[in-house]
GROMACS .gro file of C-alpha atoms in nm:
model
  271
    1UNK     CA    1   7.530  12.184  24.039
    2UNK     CA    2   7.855  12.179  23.875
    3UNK     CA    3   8.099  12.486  23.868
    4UNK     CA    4   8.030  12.764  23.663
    5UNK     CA    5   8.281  12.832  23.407
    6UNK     CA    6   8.064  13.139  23.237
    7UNK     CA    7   8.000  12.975  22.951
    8UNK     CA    8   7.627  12.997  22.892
    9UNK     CA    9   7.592  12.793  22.536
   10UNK     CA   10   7.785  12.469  22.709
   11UNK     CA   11   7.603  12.419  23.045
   12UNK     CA   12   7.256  12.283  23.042
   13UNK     CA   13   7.161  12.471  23.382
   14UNK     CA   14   6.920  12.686  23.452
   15UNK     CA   15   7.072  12.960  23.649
   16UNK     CA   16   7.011  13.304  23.760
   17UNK     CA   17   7.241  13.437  23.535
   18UNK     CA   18   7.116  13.267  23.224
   19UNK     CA   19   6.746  13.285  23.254
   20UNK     CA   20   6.722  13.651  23.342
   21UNK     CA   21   6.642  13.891  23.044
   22UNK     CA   22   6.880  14.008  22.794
   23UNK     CA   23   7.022  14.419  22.737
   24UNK     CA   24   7.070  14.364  22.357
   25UNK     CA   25   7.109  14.780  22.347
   26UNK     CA   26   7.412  14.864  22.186
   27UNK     CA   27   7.644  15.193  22.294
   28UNK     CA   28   7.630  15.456  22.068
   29UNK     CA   29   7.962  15.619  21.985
   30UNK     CA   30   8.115  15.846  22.251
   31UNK     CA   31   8.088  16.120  22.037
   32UNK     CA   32   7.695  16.090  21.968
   33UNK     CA   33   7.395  16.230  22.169
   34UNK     CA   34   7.112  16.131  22.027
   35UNK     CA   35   6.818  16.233  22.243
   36UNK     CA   36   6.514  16.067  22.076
   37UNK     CA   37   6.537  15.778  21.819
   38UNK     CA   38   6.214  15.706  21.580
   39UNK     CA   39   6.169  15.422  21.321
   40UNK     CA   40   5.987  15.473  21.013
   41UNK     CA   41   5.886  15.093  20.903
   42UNK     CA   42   5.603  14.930  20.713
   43UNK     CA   43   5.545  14.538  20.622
   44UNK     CA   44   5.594  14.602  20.209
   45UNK     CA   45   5.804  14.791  19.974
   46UNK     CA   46   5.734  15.088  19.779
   47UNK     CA   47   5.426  15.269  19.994
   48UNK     CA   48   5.689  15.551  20.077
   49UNK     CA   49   5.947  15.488  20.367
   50UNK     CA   50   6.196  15.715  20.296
   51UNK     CA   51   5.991  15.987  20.140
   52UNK     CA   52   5.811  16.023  20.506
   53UNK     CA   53   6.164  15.965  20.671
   54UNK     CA   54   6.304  16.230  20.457
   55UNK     CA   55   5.988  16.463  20.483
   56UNK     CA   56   5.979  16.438  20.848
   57UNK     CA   57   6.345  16.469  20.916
   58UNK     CA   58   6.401  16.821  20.667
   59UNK     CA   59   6.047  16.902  20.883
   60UNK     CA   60   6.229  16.905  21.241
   61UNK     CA   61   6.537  17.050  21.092
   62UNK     CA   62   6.347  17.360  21.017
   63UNK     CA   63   6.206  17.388  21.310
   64UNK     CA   64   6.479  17.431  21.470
   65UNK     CA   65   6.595  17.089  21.607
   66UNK     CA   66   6.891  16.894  21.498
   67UNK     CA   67   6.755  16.635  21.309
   68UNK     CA   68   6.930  16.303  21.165
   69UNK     CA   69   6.860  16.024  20.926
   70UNK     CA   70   7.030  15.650  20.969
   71UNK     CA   71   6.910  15.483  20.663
   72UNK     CA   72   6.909  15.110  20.728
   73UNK     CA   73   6.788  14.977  20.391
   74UNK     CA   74   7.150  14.879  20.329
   75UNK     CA   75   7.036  14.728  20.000
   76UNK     CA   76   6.763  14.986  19.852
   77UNK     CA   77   6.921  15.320  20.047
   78UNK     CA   78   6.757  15.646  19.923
   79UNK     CA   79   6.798  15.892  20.150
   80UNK     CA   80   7.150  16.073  20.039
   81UNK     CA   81   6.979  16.116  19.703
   82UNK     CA   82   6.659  16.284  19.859
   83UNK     CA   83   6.886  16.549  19.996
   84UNK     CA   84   7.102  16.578  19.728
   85UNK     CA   85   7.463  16.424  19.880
   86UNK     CA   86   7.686  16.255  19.689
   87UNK     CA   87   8.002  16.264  19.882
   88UNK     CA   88   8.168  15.966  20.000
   89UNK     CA   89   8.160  15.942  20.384
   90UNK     CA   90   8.516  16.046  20.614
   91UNK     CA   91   8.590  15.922  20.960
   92UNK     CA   92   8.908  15.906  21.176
   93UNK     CA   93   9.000  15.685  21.450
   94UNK     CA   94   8.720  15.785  21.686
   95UNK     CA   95   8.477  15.671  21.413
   96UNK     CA   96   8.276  15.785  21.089
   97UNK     CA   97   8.148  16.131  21.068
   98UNK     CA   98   7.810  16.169  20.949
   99UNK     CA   99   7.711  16.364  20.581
  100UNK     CA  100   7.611  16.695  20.650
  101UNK     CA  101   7.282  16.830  20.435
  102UNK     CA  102   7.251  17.237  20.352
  103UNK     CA  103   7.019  17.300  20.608
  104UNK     CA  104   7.263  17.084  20.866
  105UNK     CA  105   7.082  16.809  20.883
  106UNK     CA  106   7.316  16.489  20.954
  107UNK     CA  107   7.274  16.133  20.773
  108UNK     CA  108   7.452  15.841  20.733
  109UNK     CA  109   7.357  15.561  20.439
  110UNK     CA  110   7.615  15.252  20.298
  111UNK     CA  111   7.549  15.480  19.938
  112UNK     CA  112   7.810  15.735  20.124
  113UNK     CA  113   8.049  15.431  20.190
  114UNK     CA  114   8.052  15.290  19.845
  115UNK     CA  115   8.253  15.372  19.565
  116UNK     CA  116   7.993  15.368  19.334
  117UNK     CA  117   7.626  15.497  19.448
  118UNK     CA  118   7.452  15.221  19.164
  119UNK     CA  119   7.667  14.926  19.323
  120UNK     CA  120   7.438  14.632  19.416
  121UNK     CA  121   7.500  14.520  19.739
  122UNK     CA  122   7.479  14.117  19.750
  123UNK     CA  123   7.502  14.033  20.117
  124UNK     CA  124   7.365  13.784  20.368
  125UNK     CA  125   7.126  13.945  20.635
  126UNK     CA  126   7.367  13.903  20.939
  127UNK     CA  127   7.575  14.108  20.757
  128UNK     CA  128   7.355  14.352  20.668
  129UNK     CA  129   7.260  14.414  20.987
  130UNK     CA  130   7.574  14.443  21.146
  131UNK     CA  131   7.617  14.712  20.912
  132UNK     CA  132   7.295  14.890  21.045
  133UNK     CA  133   7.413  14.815  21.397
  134UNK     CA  134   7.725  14.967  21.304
  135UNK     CA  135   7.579  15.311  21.196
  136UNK     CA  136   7.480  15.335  21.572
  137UNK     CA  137   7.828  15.237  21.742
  138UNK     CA  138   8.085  15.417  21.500
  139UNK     CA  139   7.908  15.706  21.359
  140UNK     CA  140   8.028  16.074  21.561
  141UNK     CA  141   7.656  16.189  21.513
  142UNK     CA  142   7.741  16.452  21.810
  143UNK     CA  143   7.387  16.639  21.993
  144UNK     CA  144   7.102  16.498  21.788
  145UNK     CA  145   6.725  16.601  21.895
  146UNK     CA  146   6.540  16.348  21.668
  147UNK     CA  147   6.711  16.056  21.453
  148UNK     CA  148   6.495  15.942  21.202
  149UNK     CA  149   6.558  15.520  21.068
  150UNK     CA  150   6.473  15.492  20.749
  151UNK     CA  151   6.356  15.080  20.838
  152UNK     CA  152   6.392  14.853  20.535
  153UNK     CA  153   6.038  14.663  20.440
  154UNK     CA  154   5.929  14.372  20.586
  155UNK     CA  155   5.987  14.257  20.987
  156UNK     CA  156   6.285  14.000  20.959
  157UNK     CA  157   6.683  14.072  21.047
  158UNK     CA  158   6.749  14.451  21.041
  159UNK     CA  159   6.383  14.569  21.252
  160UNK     CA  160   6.469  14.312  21.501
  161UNK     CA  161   6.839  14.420  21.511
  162UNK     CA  162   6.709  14.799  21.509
  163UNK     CA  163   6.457  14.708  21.765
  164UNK     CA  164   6.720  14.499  21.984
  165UNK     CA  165   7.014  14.718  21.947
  166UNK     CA  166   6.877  15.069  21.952
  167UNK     CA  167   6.669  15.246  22.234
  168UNK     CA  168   6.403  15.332  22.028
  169UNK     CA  169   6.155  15.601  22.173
  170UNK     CA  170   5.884  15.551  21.907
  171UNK     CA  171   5.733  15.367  21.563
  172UNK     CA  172   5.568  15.526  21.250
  173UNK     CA  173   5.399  15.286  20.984
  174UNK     CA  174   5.368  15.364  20.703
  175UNK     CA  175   5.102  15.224  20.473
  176UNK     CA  176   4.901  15.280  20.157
  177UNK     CA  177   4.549  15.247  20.079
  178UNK     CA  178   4.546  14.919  19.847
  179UNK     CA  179   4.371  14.629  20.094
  180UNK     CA  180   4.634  14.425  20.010
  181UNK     CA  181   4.935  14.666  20.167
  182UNK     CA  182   4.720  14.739  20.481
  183UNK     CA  183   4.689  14.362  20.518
  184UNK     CA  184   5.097  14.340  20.501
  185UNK     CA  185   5.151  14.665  20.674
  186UNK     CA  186   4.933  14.535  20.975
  187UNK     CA  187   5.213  14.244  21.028
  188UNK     CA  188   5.440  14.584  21.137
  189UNK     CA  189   5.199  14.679  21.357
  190UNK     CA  190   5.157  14.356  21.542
  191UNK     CA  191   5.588  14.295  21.522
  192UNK     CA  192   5.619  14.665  21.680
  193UNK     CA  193   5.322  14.539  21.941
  194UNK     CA  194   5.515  14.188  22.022
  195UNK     CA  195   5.901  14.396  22.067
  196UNK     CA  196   5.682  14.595  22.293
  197UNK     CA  197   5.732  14.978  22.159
  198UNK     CA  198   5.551  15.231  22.100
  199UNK     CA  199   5.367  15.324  21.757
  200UNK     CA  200   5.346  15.664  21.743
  201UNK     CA  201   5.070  15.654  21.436
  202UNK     CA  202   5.012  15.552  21.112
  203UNK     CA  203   5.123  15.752  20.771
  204UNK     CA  204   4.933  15.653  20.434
  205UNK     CA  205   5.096  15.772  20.156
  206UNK     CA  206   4.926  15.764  19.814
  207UNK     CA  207   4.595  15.864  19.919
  208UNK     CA  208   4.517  16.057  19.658
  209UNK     CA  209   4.567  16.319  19.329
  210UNK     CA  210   4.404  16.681  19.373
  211UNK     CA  211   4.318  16.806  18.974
  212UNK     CA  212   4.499  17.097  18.933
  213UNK     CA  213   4.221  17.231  18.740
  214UNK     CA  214   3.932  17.163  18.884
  215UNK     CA  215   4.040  17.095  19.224
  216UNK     CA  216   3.882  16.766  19.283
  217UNK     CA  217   4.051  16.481  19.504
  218UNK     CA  218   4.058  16.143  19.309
  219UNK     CA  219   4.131  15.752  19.484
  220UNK     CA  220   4.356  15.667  19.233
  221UNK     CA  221   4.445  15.337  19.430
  222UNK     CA  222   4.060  15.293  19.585
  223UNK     CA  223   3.929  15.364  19.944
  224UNK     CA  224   4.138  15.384  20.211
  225UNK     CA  225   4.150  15.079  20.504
  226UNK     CA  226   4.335  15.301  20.699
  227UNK     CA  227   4.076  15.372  20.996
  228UNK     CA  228   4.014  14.970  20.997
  229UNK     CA  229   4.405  14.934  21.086
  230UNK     CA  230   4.389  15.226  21.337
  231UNK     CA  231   4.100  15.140  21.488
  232UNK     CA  232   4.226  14.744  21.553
  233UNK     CA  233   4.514  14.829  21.708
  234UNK     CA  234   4.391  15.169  21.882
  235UNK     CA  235   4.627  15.390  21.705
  236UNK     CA  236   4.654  15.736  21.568
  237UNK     CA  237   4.671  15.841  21.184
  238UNK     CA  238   4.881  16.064  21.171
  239UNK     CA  239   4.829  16.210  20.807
  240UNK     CA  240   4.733  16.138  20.421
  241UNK     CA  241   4.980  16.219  20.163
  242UNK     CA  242   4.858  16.309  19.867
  243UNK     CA  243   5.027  16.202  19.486
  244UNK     CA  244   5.217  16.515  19.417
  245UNK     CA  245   5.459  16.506  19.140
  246UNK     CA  246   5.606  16.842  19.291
  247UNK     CA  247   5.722  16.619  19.576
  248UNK     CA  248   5.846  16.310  19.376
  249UNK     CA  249   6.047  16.559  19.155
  250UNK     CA  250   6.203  16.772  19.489
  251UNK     CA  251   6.318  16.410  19.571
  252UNK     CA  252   6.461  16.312  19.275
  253UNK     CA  253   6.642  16.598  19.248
  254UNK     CA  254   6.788  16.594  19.603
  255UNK     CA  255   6.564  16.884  19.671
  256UNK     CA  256   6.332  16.766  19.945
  257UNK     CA  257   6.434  16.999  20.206
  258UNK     CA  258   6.386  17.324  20.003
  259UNK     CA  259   6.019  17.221  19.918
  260UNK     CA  260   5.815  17.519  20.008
  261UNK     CA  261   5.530  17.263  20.150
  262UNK     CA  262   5.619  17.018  20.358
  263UNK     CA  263   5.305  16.778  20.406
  264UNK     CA  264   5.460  16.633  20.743
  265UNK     CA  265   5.530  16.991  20.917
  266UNK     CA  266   5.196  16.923  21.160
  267UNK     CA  267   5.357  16.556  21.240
  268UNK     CA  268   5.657  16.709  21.281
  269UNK     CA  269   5.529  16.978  21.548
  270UNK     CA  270   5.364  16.688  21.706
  271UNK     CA  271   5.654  16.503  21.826
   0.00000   0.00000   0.00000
């Protein structure tokens, strides 16, 4: 065996050193004590991400707990707008100081790094996740009971680098009930299953409109195949979200954490 020389990708040996597993965890920033860390991910776009992340998030806040929000969808990032912050992120040499909400909650997003909030951005993934990576290692989030990551859809660069690079204590899918997103969102659930953590329980958003009049529930996108997903993978659902334009409205007005019903408050309570 020839002399090492510590450089793994030019030596064709099999050593100790090389073949033993990896610590991709990255440090957070000195000033940041985040106690619990849990993704909110799905396989597709659009079932409702960020309206769970932002739901449970304003839900622990209230409770008491310092909650925060690192929104990784770098490309399609909706959180600062949920809570109503426009204001360009500040930092110093120790790192970037996270936006602070009116109840206190703390969130970071690239839409607080831009100069314009409606800016495309047009990167590669690598880059992209750096970015997300980054959130973790130079934001000051100081004592944080529960960080919330708003996860980007699909399973390809920025999961794994969440996955790799943060110690995440716990998953929530999120799905909807069309047959067609509970086939996608399923591909989550088996990615979360293969990186070997926890799901905490399943979310399905859209699940149905209550008439205001006569009180009635209706399956405005058909029955649910949420049970079939749980029950494959022995998981917990955690709740159904109904279509309330009262909530879609609180968010598009950056109102979601002075909604007087918070549909998540029970999840909340159970982490």
């Amino acid at each position: 065996m020839a002399e090492c020389n510590h450089d793994c990708s030019s030596c064709g040996e099999s050593c100790g050193e090389r073949t033993a597993p990896q610590d991709l965890q990255a440090a957070a920033n000195p000033h940041a004590n985040v106690k619990k860390v849990i993704a909110v991910m799905s396989g597709k776009g659009g079932v409702g991400k960020s309206l769970v992340t932002a739901s449970l998030a304003a839900a622990v806040q209230k409770s008491g707990r310092q909650a925060a929000v690192l929104d990784a969808d770098i490309t399609g990032p909706s959180i600062p707008k949920a809570f109503g912050v426009h204001d360009r992120a500040m930092g110093d040499d120790d790192g970037i100081y996270p936006a602070v909400t009116s109840t206190g909650l703390k969130l970071m997003s690239l839409n607080l790094l831009v100069e314009n909030e409606s800016d495309p951005v047009v990167w590669r993934g690598a880059l992209i996740a750096g970015t997300v990576k980054q959130f973790w290692t130079d934001v000051q989030w100081g004592d944080v009971d529960y960080m919330f990551v708003d996860m980007p859809p699909g399973t390809g660069d920025v999961p794994l680098t969440v996955f790799q690079s943060l110690p995440v204590d716990g998953i929530i899918v999120v799905t909807s009930p069309q047959e067609l997103v509970s086939m996608i969102v399923e591909k989550a659930v088996k990615m979360a299953e293969m990186m070997d953590l926890p799901i905490l329980g399943l979310i399905e958003n859209y699940s149905y409109f209550k008439c205001p009049d006569c009180g009635k529930e209706h399956r405005i996108f058909g029955e649910s195949h949420l049970e079939e997903i749980a029950k494959a993978h022995s998981l917990s659902v955690l709740a159904r979200l109904p279509i309330d334009p009262a909530l879609a409205r609180a968010c598009d007005e950056g109102r979601v954490e002075q909604l007087e019903r918070n549909y998540l408050e029970d999840v909340a309570r159970a982490l």
